[in-house]
Coordinates of C-alpha atoms in Angstrom, one line a residue:
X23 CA -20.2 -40.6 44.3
X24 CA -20.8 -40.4 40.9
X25 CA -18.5 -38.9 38.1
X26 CA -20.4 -37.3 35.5
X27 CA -18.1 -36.2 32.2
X28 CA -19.3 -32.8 30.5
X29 CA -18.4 -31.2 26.7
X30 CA -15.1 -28.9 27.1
X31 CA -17.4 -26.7 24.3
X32 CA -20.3 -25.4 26.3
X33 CA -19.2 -26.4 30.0
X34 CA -18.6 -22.8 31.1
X35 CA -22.7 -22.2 30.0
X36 CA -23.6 -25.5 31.7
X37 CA -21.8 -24.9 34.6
X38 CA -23.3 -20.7 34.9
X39 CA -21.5 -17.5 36.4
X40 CA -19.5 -18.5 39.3
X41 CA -21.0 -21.9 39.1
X42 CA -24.4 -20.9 40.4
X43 CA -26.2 -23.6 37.7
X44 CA -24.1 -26.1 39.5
X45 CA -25.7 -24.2 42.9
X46 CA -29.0 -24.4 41.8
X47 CA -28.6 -28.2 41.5
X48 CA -27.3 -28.8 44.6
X49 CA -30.3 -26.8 46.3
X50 CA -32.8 -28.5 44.0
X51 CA -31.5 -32.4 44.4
X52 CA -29.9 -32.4 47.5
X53 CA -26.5 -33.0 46.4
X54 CA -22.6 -31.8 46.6
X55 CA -21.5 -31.1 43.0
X56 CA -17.5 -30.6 43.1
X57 CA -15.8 -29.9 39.5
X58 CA -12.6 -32.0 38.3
X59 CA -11.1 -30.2 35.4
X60 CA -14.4 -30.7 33.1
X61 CA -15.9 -33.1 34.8
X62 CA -18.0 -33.3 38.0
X63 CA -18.2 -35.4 41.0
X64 CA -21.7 -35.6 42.3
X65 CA -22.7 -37.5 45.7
X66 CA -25.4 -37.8 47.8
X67 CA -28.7 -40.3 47.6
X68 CA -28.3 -42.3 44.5
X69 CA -32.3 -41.1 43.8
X70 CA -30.7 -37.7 43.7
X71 CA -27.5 -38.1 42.0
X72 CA -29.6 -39.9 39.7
X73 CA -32.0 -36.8 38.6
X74 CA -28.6 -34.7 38.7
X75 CA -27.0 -37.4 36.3
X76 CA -30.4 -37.0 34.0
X77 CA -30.5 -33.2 33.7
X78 CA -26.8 -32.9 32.9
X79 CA -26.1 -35.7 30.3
X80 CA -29.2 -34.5 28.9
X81 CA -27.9 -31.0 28.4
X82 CA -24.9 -32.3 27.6
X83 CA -25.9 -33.9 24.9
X84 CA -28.2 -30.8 23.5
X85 CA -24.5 -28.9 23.7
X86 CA -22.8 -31.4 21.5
X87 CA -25.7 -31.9 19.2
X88 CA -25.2 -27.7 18.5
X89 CA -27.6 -26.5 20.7
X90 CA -26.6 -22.7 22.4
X91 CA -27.5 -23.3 26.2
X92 CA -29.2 -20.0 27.4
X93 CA -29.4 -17.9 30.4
X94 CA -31.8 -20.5 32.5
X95 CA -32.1 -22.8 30.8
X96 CA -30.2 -25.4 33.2
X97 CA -32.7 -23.9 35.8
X98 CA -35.6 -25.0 33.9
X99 CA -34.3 -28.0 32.4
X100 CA -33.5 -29.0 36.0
X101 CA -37.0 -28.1 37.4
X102 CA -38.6 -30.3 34.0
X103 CA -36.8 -33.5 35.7
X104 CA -37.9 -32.6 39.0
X105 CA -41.1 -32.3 38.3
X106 CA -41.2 -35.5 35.7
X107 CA -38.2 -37.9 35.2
X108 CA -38.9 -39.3 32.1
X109 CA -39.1 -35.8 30.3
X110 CA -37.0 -35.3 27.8
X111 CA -35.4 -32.2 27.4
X112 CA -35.1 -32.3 23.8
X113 CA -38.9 -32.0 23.5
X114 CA -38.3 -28.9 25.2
X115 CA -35.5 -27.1 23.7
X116 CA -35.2 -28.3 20.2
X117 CA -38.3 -30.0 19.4
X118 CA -41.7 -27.8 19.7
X119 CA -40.6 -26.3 23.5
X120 CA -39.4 -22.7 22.4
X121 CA -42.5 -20.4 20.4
X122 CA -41.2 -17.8 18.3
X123 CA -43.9 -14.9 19.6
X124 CA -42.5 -11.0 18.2
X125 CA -39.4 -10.5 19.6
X126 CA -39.6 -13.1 22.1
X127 CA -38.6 -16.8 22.0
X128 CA -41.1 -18.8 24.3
X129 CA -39.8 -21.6 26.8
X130 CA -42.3 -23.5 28.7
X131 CA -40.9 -23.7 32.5
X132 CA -42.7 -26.6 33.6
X133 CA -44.0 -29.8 32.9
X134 CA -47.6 -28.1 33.2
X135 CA -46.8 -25.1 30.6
X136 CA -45.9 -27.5 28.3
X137 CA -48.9 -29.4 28.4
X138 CA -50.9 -25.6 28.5
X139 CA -49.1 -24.8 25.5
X140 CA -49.5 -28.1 23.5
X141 CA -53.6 -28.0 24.6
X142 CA -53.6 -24.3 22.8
X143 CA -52.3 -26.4 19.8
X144 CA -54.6 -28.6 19.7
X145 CA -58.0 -27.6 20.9
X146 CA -60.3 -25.0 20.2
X147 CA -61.2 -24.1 23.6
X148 CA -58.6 -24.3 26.1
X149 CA -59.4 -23.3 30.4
X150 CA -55.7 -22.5 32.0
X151 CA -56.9 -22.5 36.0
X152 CA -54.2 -21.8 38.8
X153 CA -52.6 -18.8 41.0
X154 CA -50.9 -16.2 39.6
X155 CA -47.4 -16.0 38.4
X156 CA -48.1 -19.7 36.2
X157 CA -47.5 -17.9 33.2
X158 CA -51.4 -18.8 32.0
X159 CA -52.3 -15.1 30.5
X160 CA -47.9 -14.9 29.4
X161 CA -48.2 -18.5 27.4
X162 CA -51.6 -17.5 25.8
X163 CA -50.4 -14.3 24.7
X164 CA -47.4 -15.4 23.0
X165 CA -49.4 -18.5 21.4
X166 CA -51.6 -15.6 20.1
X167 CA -48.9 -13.5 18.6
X168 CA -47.3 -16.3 17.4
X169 CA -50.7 -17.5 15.4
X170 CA -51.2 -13.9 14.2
X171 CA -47.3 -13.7 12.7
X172 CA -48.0 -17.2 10.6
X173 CA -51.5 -16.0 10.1
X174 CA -53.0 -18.9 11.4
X175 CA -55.9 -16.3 12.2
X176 CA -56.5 -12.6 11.2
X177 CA -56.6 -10.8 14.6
X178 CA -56.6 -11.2 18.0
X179 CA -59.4 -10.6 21.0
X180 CA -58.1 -9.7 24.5
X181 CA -60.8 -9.0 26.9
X182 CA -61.0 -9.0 30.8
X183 CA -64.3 -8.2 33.3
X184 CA -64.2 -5.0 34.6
X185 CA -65.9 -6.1 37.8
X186 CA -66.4 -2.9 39.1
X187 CA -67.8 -1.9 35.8
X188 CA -71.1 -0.2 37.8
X189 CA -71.2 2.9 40.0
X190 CA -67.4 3.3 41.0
X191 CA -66.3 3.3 37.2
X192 CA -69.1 5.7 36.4
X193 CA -66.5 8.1 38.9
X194 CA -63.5 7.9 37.0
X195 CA -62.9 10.8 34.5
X196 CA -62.8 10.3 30.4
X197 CA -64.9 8.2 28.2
X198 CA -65.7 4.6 28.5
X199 CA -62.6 3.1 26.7
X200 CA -60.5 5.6 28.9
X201 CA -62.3 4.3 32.5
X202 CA -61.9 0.6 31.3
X203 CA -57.9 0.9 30.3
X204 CA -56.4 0.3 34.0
X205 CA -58.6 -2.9 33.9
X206 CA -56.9 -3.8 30.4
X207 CA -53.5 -2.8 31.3
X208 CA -52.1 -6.0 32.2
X209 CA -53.1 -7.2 29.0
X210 CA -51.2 -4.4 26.8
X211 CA -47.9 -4.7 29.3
X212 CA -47.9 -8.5 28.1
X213 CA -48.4 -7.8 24.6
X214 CA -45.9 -4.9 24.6
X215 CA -43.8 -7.8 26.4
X216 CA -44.6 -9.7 22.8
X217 CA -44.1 -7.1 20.1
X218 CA -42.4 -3.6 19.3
X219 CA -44.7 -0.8 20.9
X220 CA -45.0 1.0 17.6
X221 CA -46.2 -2.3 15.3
X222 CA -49.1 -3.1 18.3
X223 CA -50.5 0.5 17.9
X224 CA -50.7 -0.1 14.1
X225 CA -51.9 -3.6 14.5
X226 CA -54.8 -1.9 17.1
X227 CA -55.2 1.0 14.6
X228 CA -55.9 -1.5 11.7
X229 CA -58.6 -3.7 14.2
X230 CA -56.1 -6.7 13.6
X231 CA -55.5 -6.7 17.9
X232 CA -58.5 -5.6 19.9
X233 CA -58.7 -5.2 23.8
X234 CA -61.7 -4.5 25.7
X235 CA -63.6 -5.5 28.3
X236 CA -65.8 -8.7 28.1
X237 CA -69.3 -6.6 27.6
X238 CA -67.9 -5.4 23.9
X239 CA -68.2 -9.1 23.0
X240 CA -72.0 -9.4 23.4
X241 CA -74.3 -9.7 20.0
X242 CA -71.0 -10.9 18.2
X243 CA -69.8 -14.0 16.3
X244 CA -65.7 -14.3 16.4
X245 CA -64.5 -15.8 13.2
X246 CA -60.7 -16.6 12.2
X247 CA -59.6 -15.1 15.5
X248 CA -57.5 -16.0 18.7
X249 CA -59.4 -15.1 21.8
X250 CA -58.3 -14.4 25.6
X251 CA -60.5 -14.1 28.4
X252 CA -58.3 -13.4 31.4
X253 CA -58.8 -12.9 34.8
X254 CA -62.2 -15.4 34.2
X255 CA -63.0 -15.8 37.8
X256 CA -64.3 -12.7 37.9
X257 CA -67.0 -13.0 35.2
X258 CA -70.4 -14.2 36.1
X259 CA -72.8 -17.0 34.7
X260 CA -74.3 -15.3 32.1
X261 CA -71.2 -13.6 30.8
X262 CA -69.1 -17.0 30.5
X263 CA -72.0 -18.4 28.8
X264 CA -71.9 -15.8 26.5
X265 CA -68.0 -15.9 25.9
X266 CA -68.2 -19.4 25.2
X267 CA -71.1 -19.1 21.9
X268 CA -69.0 -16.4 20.6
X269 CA -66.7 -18.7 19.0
X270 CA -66.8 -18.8 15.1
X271 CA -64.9 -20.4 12.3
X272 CA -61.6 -20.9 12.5
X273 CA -61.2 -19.3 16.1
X274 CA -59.2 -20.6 19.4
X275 CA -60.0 -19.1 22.9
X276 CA -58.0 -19.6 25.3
X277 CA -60.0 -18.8 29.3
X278 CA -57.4 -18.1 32.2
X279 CA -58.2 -17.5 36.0
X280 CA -58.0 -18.1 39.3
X281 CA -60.8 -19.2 41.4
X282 CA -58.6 -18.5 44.7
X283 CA -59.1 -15.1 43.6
X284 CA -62.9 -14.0 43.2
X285 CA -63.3 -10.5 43.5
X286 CA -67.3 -10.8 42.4
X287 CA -70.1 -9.6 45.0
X288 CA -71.1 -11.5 47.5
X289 CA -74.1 -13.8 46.4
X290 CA -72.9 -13.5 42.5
X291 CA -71.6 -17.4 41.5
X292 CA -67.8 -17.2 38.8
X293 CA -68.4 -17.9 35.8
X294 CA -65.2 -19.9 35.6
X295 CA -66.2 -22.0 38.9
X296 CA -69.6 -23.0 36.9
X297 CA -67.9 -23.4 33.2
X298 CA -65.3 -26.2 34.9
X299 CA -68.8 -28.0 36.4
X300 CA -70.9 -27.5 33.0
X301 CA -68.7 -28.2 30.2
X302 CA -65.6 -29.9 32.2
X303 CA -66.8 -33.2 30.0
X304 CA -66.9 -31.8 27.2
X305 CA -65.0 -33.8 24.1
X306 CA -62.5 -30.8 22.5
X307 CA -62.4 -28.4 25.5
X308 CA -59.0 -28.9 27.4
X309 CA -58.7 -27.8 30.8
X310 CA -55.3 -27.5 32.3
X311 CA -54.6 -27.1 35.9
X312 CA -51.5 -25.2 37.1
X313 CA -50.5 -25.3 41.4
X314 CA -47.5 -23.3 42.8
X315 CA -44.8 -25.7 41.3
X316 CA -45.9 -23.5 37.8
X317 CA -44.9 -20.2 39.5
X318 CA -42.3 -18.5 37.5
X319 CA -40.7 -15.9 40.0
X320 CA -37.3 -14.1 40.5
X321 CA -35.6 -16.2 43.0
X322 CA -35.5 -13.3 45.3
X323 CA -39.5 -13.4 45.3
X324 CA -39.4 -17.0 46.3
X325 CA -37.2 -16.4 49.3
X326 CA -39.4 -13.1 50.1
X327 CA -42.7 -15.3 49.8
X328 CA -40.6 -18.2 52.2
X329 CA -39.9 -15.6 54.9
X330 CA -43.5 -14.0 55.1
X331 CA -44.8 -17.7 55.4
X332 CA -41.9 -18.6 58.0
X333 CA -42.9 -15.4 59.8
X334 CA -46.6 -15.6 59.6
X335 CA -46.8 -19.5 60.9
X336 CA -44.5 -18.3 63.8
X337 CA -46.3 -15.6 65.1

Protein backbone atom coordinates (compact mmCIF):
# COMPACT_ATOMS: atom_id res chain seq x y z
CA UNK A 1 0.00 0.00 0.00
CA UNK A 2 1.10 3.12 -0.87
CA UNK A 3 0.04 6.62 0.70
CA UNK A 4 -0.01 9.23 -1.69
CA UNK A 5 -0.58 13.01 -0.10
CA UNK A 6 -2.70 15.47 -2.38
CA UNK A 7 -3.16 19.65 -2.20
CA UNK A 8 -6.34 20.45 0.22
CA UNK A 9 -6.66 23.38 -2.85
CA UNK A 10 -7.73 21.40 -5.83
CA UNK A 11 -8.36 17.79 -4.30
CA UNK A 12 -12.12 17.96 -4.81
CA UNK A 13 -11.17 18.50 -8.90
CA UNK A 14 -8.48 15.85 -8.72
CA UNK A 15 -10.45 13.56 -6.97
CA UNK A 16 -13.98 14.27 -9.72
CA UNK A 17 -17.86 14.07 -8.98
CA UNK A 18 -18.43 11.30 -6.58
CA UNK A 19 -14.92 10.29 -6.99
CA UNK A 20 -15.27 8.83 -10.44
CA UNK A 21 -11.42 10.30 -11.44
CA UNK A 22 -10.40 8.23 -8.56
CA UNK A 23 -12.78 5.30 -10.52
CA UNK A 24 -11.26 5.82 -13.56
CA UNK A 25 -7.90 5.06 -12.02
CA UNK A 26 -8.69 2.08 -10.49
CA UNK A 27 -10.20 0.64 -13.87
CA UNK A 28 -7.29 1.93 -15.77
CA UNK A 29 -4.25 0.65 -13.28
CA UNK A 30 -5.71 -2.12 -11.58
CA UNK A 31 -5.70 -0.77 -8.29
CA UNK A 32 -7.93 0.04 -4.97
CA UNK A 33 -7.78 3.79 -4.28
CA UNK A 34 -9.31 4.48 -0.66
CA UNK A 35 -9.29 8.28 0.51
CA UNK A 36 -7.92 9.37 4.17
CA UNK A 37 -8.94 12.78 4.83
CA UNK A 38 -6.81 14.29 1.76
CA UNK A 39 -4.79 11.84 1.18
CA UNK A 40 -5.06 8.38 -0.56
CA UNK A 41 -4.13 4.92 0.07
CA UNK A 42 -3.36 3.11 -3.13
CA UNK A 43 -2.52 -0.83 -3.29
CA UNK A 44 -2.21 -3.23 -5.65
CA UNK A 45 1.04 -4.36 -7.96
CA UNK A 46 3.73 -1.94 -7.12
CA UNK A 47 4.08 -1.51 -11.36
CA UNK A 48 0.59 -0.25 -10.91
CA UNK A 49 0.56 1.76 -7.81
CA UNK A 50 3.54 3.13 -9.38
CA UNK A 51 1.77 4.66 -12.71
CA UNK A 52 -1.05 5.76 -10.17
CA UNK A 53 1.70 7.41 -7.90
CA UNK A 54 3.02 9.23 -11.39
CA UNK A 55 -0.24 10.57 -12.67
CA UNK A 56 -1.33 12.05 -9.29
CA UNK A 57 1.88 13.72 -7.89
CA UNK A 58 2.10 14.94 -11.32
CA UNK A 59 -1.24 16.61 -11.15
CA UNK A 60 -0.67 17.51 -7.94
CA UNK A 61 1.98 19.38 -8.59
CA UNK A 62 0.26 21.24 -11.76
CA UNK A 63 -2.51 22.16 -8.88
CA UNK A 64 -0.05 23.77 -6.55
CA UNK A 65 1.99 25.39 -9.30
CA UNK A 66 -1.73 27.42 -10.18
CA UNK A 67 -2.83 25.25 -12.69
CA UNK A 68 -7.11 24.91 -12.87
CA UNK A 69 -7.60 21.04 -13.40
CA UNK A 70 -10.46 20.68 -15.95
CA UNK A 71 -13.28 18.39 -16.62
CA UNK A 72 -10.98 15.34 -18.01
CA UNK A 73 -8.20 16.20 -17.63
CA UNK A 74 -7.26 13.43 -14.90
CA UNK A 75 -8.73 11.05 -17.56
CA UNK A 76 -6.26 12.10 -20.12
CA UNK A 77 -3.51 12.78 -17.97
CA UNK A 78 -3.98 9.19 -16.70
CA UNK A 79 -4.22 7.65 -20.20
CA UNK A 80 -0.73 9.96 -21.26
CA UNK A 81 1.14 7.66 -18.43
CA UNK A 82 -0.49 4.67 -19.59
CA UNK A 83 0.40 4.94 -22.80
CA UNK A 84 4.16 6.38 -21.95
CA UNK A 85 5.62 6.68 -18.40
CA UNK A 86 8.13 9.04 -18.76
CA UNK A 87 5.61 11.77 -20.16
CA UNK A 88 5.37 14.59 -18.55
CA UNK A 89 2.26 16.06 -18.00
CA UNK A 90 3.49 19.49 -17.89
CA UNK A 91 4.38 19.34 -21.58
CA UNK A 92 0.85 18.75 -21.87
CA UNK A 93 -1.07 21.10 -19.85
CA UNK A 94 1.10 24.08 -19.36
CA UNK A 95 3.72 23.87 -21.89
CA UNK A 96 2.64 23.68 -25.74
CA UNK A 97 -0.27 20.72 -24.96
CA UNK A 98 -3.49 23.00 -25.03
CA UNK A 99 -4.09 25.09 -28.79
CA UNK A 100 -6.07 28.05 -28.45
CA UNK A 101 -8.36 27.31 -31.93
CA UNK A 102 -11.81 29.96 -31.84
CA UNK A 103 -13.59 29.28 -29.01
CA UNK A 104 -12.06 26.10 -28.23
CA UNK A 105 -8.96 25.27 -26.15
CA UNK A 106 -7.23 22.12 -27.78
CA UNK A 107 -5.85 19.16 -25.57
CA UNK A 108 -4.02 16.41 -27.13
CA UNK A 109 -5.51 12.96 -25.58
CA UNK A 110 -2.77 10.78 -26.29
CA UNK A 111 0.76 10.34 -26.54
CA UNK A 112 0.10 9.98 -30.54
CA UNK A 113 -1.98 13.48 -30.88
CA UNK A 114 0.74 15.06 -29.37
CA UNK A 115 3.17 13.96 -31.56
CA UNK A 116 0.35 14.69 -34.73
CA UNK A 117 0.08 17.98 -33.35
CA UNK A 118 3.86 18.88 -32.81
CA UNK A 119 4.57 17.22 -36.69
CA UNK A 120 1.82 20.04 -37.91
CA UNK A 121 4.33 22.41 -36.18
CA UNK A 122 6.96 21.54 -37.68
CA UNK A 123 6.56 20.15 -41.17
CA UNK A 124 5.12 21.28 -44.18
CA UNK A 125 3.50 18.12 -45.16
CA UNK A 126 2.16 16.17 -42.51
CA UNK A 127 -0.03 12.26 -43.35
CA UNK A 128 -2.24 11.57 -40.04
CA UNK A 129 -3.23 7.55 -40.90
CA UNK A 130 -5.60 5.59 -38.45
CA UNK A 131 -9.46 4.60 -37.78
CA UNK A 132 -11.85 6.96 -37.05
CA UNK A 133 -12.58 8.66 -33.88
CA UNK A 134 -8.35 9.55 -33.44
CA UNK A 135 -9.15 13.01 -33.59
CA UNK A 136 -6.86 13.27 -37.09
CA UNK A 137 -9.42 15.63 -39.22
CA UNK A 138 -10.44 17.40 -35.19
CA UNK A 139 -6.50 18.19 -34.43
CA UNK A 140 -5.89 19.50 -38.06
CA UNK A 141 -8.78 21.72 -37.97
CA UNK A 142 -8.04 23.42 -34.88
CA UNK A 143 -4.14 23.73 -35.84
CA UNK A 144 -5.72 25.43 -38.98
CA UNK A 145 -7.95 27.86 -37.12
CA UNK A 146 -5.42 28.39 -34.74
CA UNK A 147 -2.69 29.48 -37.75
CA UNK A 148 -5.41 31.57 -39.39
CA UNK A 149 -6.27 33.65 -35.87
CA UNK A 150 -2.19 34.41 -35.53
CA UNK A 151 -2.12 34.81 -39.25
CA UNK A 152 0.49 32.41 -39.74
CA UNK A 153 -1.35 32.01 -43.25
CA UNK A 154 -4.11 34.00 -45.03
CA UNK A 155 -6.84 31.25 -45.47
CA UNK A 156 -7.61 28.01 -45.13
CA UNK A 157 -8.39 24.90 -47.84
CA UNK A 158 -10.69 22.02 -46.75
CA UNK A 159 -11.29 19.55 -49.39
CA UNK A 160 -12.55 15.91 -49.35
CA UNK A 161 -13.17 13.26 -52.64
CA UNK A 162 -16.50 12.98 -53.39
CA UNK A 163 -16.10 9.38 -54.53
CA UNK A 164 -19.24 9.07 -55.97
CA UNK A 165 -18.71 12.26 -57.78
CA UNK A 166 -19.95 10.33 -61.32
CA UNK A 167 -23.45 9.18 -62.32
CA UNK A 168 -25.18 8.92 -58.72
CA UNK A 169 -24.28 12.71 -57.96
CA UNK A 170 -25.42 13.74 -61.38
CA UNK A 171 -29.11 12.47 -59.50
CA UNK A 172 -29.09 14.64 -56.75
CA UNK A 173 -31.09 17.92 -57.13
CA UNK A 174 -29.32 21.64 -57.18
CA UNK A 175 -26.10 22.86 -58.60
CA UNK A 176 -22.80 21.34 -58.20
CA UNK A 177 -21.66 23.09 -54.92
CA UNK A 178 -25.26 22.03 -53.54
CA UNK A 179 -24.77 18.02 -54.67
CA UNK A 180 -21.15 18.13 -53.19
CA UNK A 181 -22.20 19.77 -49.58
CA UNK A 182 -23.34 16.27 -47.79
CA UNK A 183 -19.76 15.15 -48.88
CA UNK A 184 -18.28 18.44 -47.18
CA UNK A 185 -20.42 18.36 -44.18
CA UNK A 186 -18.21 16.77 -41.79
CA UNK A 187 -15.79 19.26 -42.55
CA UNK A 188 -18.17 22.46 -41.75
CA UNK A 189 -19.61 20.58 -38.33
CA UNK A 190 -15.79 20.55 -37.21
CA UNK A 191 -15.18 24.03 -38.09
CA UNK A 192 -18.45 25.26 -36.68
CA UNK A 193 -17.04 23.00 -33.63
CA UNK A 194 -13.94 25.66 -34.06
CA UNK A 195 -15.55 29.07 -34.48
CA UNK A 196 -18.86 31.14 -34.08
CA UNK A 197 -21.27 30.10 -37.02
CA UNK A 198 -21.79 33.73 -38.05
CA UNK A 199 -17.70 34.77 -38.32
CA UNK A 200 -17.13 31.24 -40.59
CA UNK A 201 -19.88 32.47 -43.06
CA UNK A 202 -17.98 35.76 -43.32
CA UNK A 203 -14.67 34.23 -43.35
CA UNK A 204 -16.22 31.82 -46.48
CA UNK A 205 -17.91 34.94 -47.86
CA UNK A 206 -14.45 36.89 -47.86
CA UNK A 207 -12.57 33.44 -49.63
CA UNK A 208 -10.40 33.54 -46.34
CA UNK A 209 -11.97 29.54 -45.52
CA UNK A 210 -12.74 27.51 -48.64
CA UNK A 211 -14.35 24.00 -48.74
CA UNK A 212 -14.77 21.95 -51.71
CA UNK A 213 -14.20 18.88 -53.11
CA UNK A 214 -10.63 17.77 -54.18
CA UNK A 215 -11.35 18.32 -58.10
CA UNK A 216 -11.65 22.37 -57.36
CA UNK A 217 -7.89 22.07 -56.58
CA UNK A 218 -6.70 21.09 -60.10
CA UNK A 219 -4.66 23.89 -62.30
CA UNK A 220 -3.89 25.71 -58.92
CA UNK A 221 -0.79 26.70 -56.90
CA UNK A 222 -1.68 27.20 -52.95
CA UNK A 223 0.28 29.93 -51.48
CA UNK A 224 0.31 31.25 -47.64
CA UNK A 225 -2.47 28.72 -46.90
CA UNK A 226 -3.30 25.73 -44.45
CA UNK A 227 -4.56 22.83 -46.40
CA UNK A 228 -6.69 19.60 -45.41
CA UNK A 229 -7.32 16.71 -47.38
CA UNK A 230 -9.57 14.42 -45.34
CA UNK A 231 -10.99 11.23 -45.87
CA UNK A 232 -7.59 10.63 -48.31
CA UNK A 233 -8.14 6.99 -48.73
CA UNK A 234 -10.62 7.53 -50.89
CA UNK A 235 -8.72 9.66 -53.56
CA UNK A 236 -6.95 7.91 -56.32
CA UNK A 237 -3.29 8.06 -57.76
CA UNK A 238 -3.55 10.80 -59.95
CA UNK A 239 -5.58 13.02 -57.58
CA UNK A 240 -2.97 12.51 -54.49
CA UNK A 241 -0.36 13.31 -56.89
CA UNK A 242 -1.94 16.26 -57.80
CA UNK A 243 -2.76 17.41 -54.11
CA UNK A 244 0.71 16.95 -53.24
CA UNK A 245 2.27 19.80 -56.23
CA UNK A 246 -0.29 22.07 -55.19
CA UNK A 247 1.72 23.28 -52.37
CA UNK A 248 3.02 26.89 -52.58
CA UNK A 249 4.85 29.32 -50.49
CA UNK A 250 4.33 29.56 -47.21
CA UNK A 251 1.63 26.63 -47.06
CA UNK A 252 1.09 23.45 -44.63
CA UNK A 253 -1.17 20.53 -45.66
CA UNK A 254 -2.01 18.33 -43.47
CA UNK A 255 -3.53 14.50 -45.36
CA UNK A 256 -5.81 12.43 -42.98
CA UNK A 257 -7.38 8.84 -43.76
CA UNK A 258 -7.98 5.65 -43.15
CA UNK A 259 -6.88 2.87 -45.35
CA UNK A 260 -9.21 0.29 -43.32
CA UNK A 261 -11.83 2.26 -44.95
CA UNK A 262 -11.57 2.43 -48.90
CA UNK A 263 -14.74 3.10 -50.36
CA UNK A 264 -12.97 3.40 -54.10
CA UNK A 265 -14.15 0.95 -57.07
CA UNK A 266 -12.94 -2.16 -57.28
CA UNK A 267 -9.71 -2.28 -59.39
CA UNK A 268 -9.05 1.77 -58.56
CA UNK A 269 -5.52 1.73 -56.14
CA UNK A 270 -5.91 4.85 -52.75
CA UNK A 271 -4.08 7.40 -53.33
CA UNK A 272 -3.12 7.47 -49.61
CA UNK A 273 -2.03 3.60 -49.76
CA UNK A 274 0.45 4.71 -52.77
CA UNK A 275 1.57 8.27 -51.19
CA UNK A 276 2.77 6.23 -47.85
CA UNK A 277 4.89 3.77 -50.48
CA UNK A 278 6.21 6.85 -52.77
CA UNK A 279 7.15 9.52 -50.66
CA UNK A 280 7.15 7.69 -47.09
CA UNK A 281 11.13 8.63 -47.28
CA UNK A 282 10.85 11.58 -48.00
CA UNK A 283 13.07 14.23 -45.71
CA UNK A 284 10.23 17.05 -44.34
CA UNK A 285 7.06 14.94 -44.88
CA UNK A 286 5.91 13.54 -41.36
CA UNK A 287 3.74 10.61 -41.22
CA UNK A 288 2.01 9.81 -38.05
CA UNK A 289 0.26 6.72 -37.38
CA UNK A 290 -2.70 6.57 -34.87
CA UNK A 291 -4.25 2.67 -33.71
CA UNK A 292 -7.38 2.35 -31.37
CA UNK A 293 -5.49 3.49 -28.23
CA UNK A 294 -6.04 7.30 -30.13
CA UNK A 295 -9.85 6.84 -30.08
CA UNK A 296 -11.41 9.61 -28.24
CA UNK A 297 -15.07 8.20 -27.41
CA UNK A 298 -17.80 8.85 -24.79
CA UNK A 299 -17.18 6.04 -22.40
CA UNK A 300 -20.58 4.82 -23.04
CA UNK A 301 -19.41 4.11 -26.81
CA UNK A 302 -16.51 2.15 -25.57
CA UNK A 303 -18.66 -0.18 -23.51
CA UNK A 304 -21.31 -0.30 -26.55
CA UNK A 305 -18.29 -1.14 -29.07
CA UNK A 306 -17.04 -3.98 -26.03
CA UNK A 307 -20.46 -5.57 -25.99
CA UNK A 308 -20.88 -5.85 -29.91
CA UNK A 309 -17.36 -7.45 -29.98
CA UNK A 310 -18.21 -9.77 -26.82
CA UNK A 311 -21.43 -10.61 -28.68
CA UNK A 312 -20.08 -11.10 -32.08
CA UNK A 313 -16.95 -13.52 -31.00
CA UNK A 314 -19.64 -15.55 -29.03
CA UNK A 315 -21.97 -16.16 -31.53
Amino acid sequence: MRKIAVPDEGAESLFGTYDENLKHLEALFGVKIRTSGHDLMVEGDAADVARTERVLDQLSSLIKGGYKLAKGDVKTASQLIAQDESVDLGDYFLRGGTRTSGKRQVVPKSVTQKRYLDAIDQHDIVFGIGPAGTGKTYLAMAQAVSFLLSKRVSRIILARPAVEAGEKLGFLPGDLQEKVNPYLRPLYDALYDMMEIDRVERLIERGSIEVAPIAFMRGRTLNDAFVILDEAQNTTSEQMKMFLTRLGFGSKAVITGDVTQIDLPPGRASGLVEAVKVIGEVEGIAFIHFDERDVVRHSLVQQIVKAYEAYGGSR
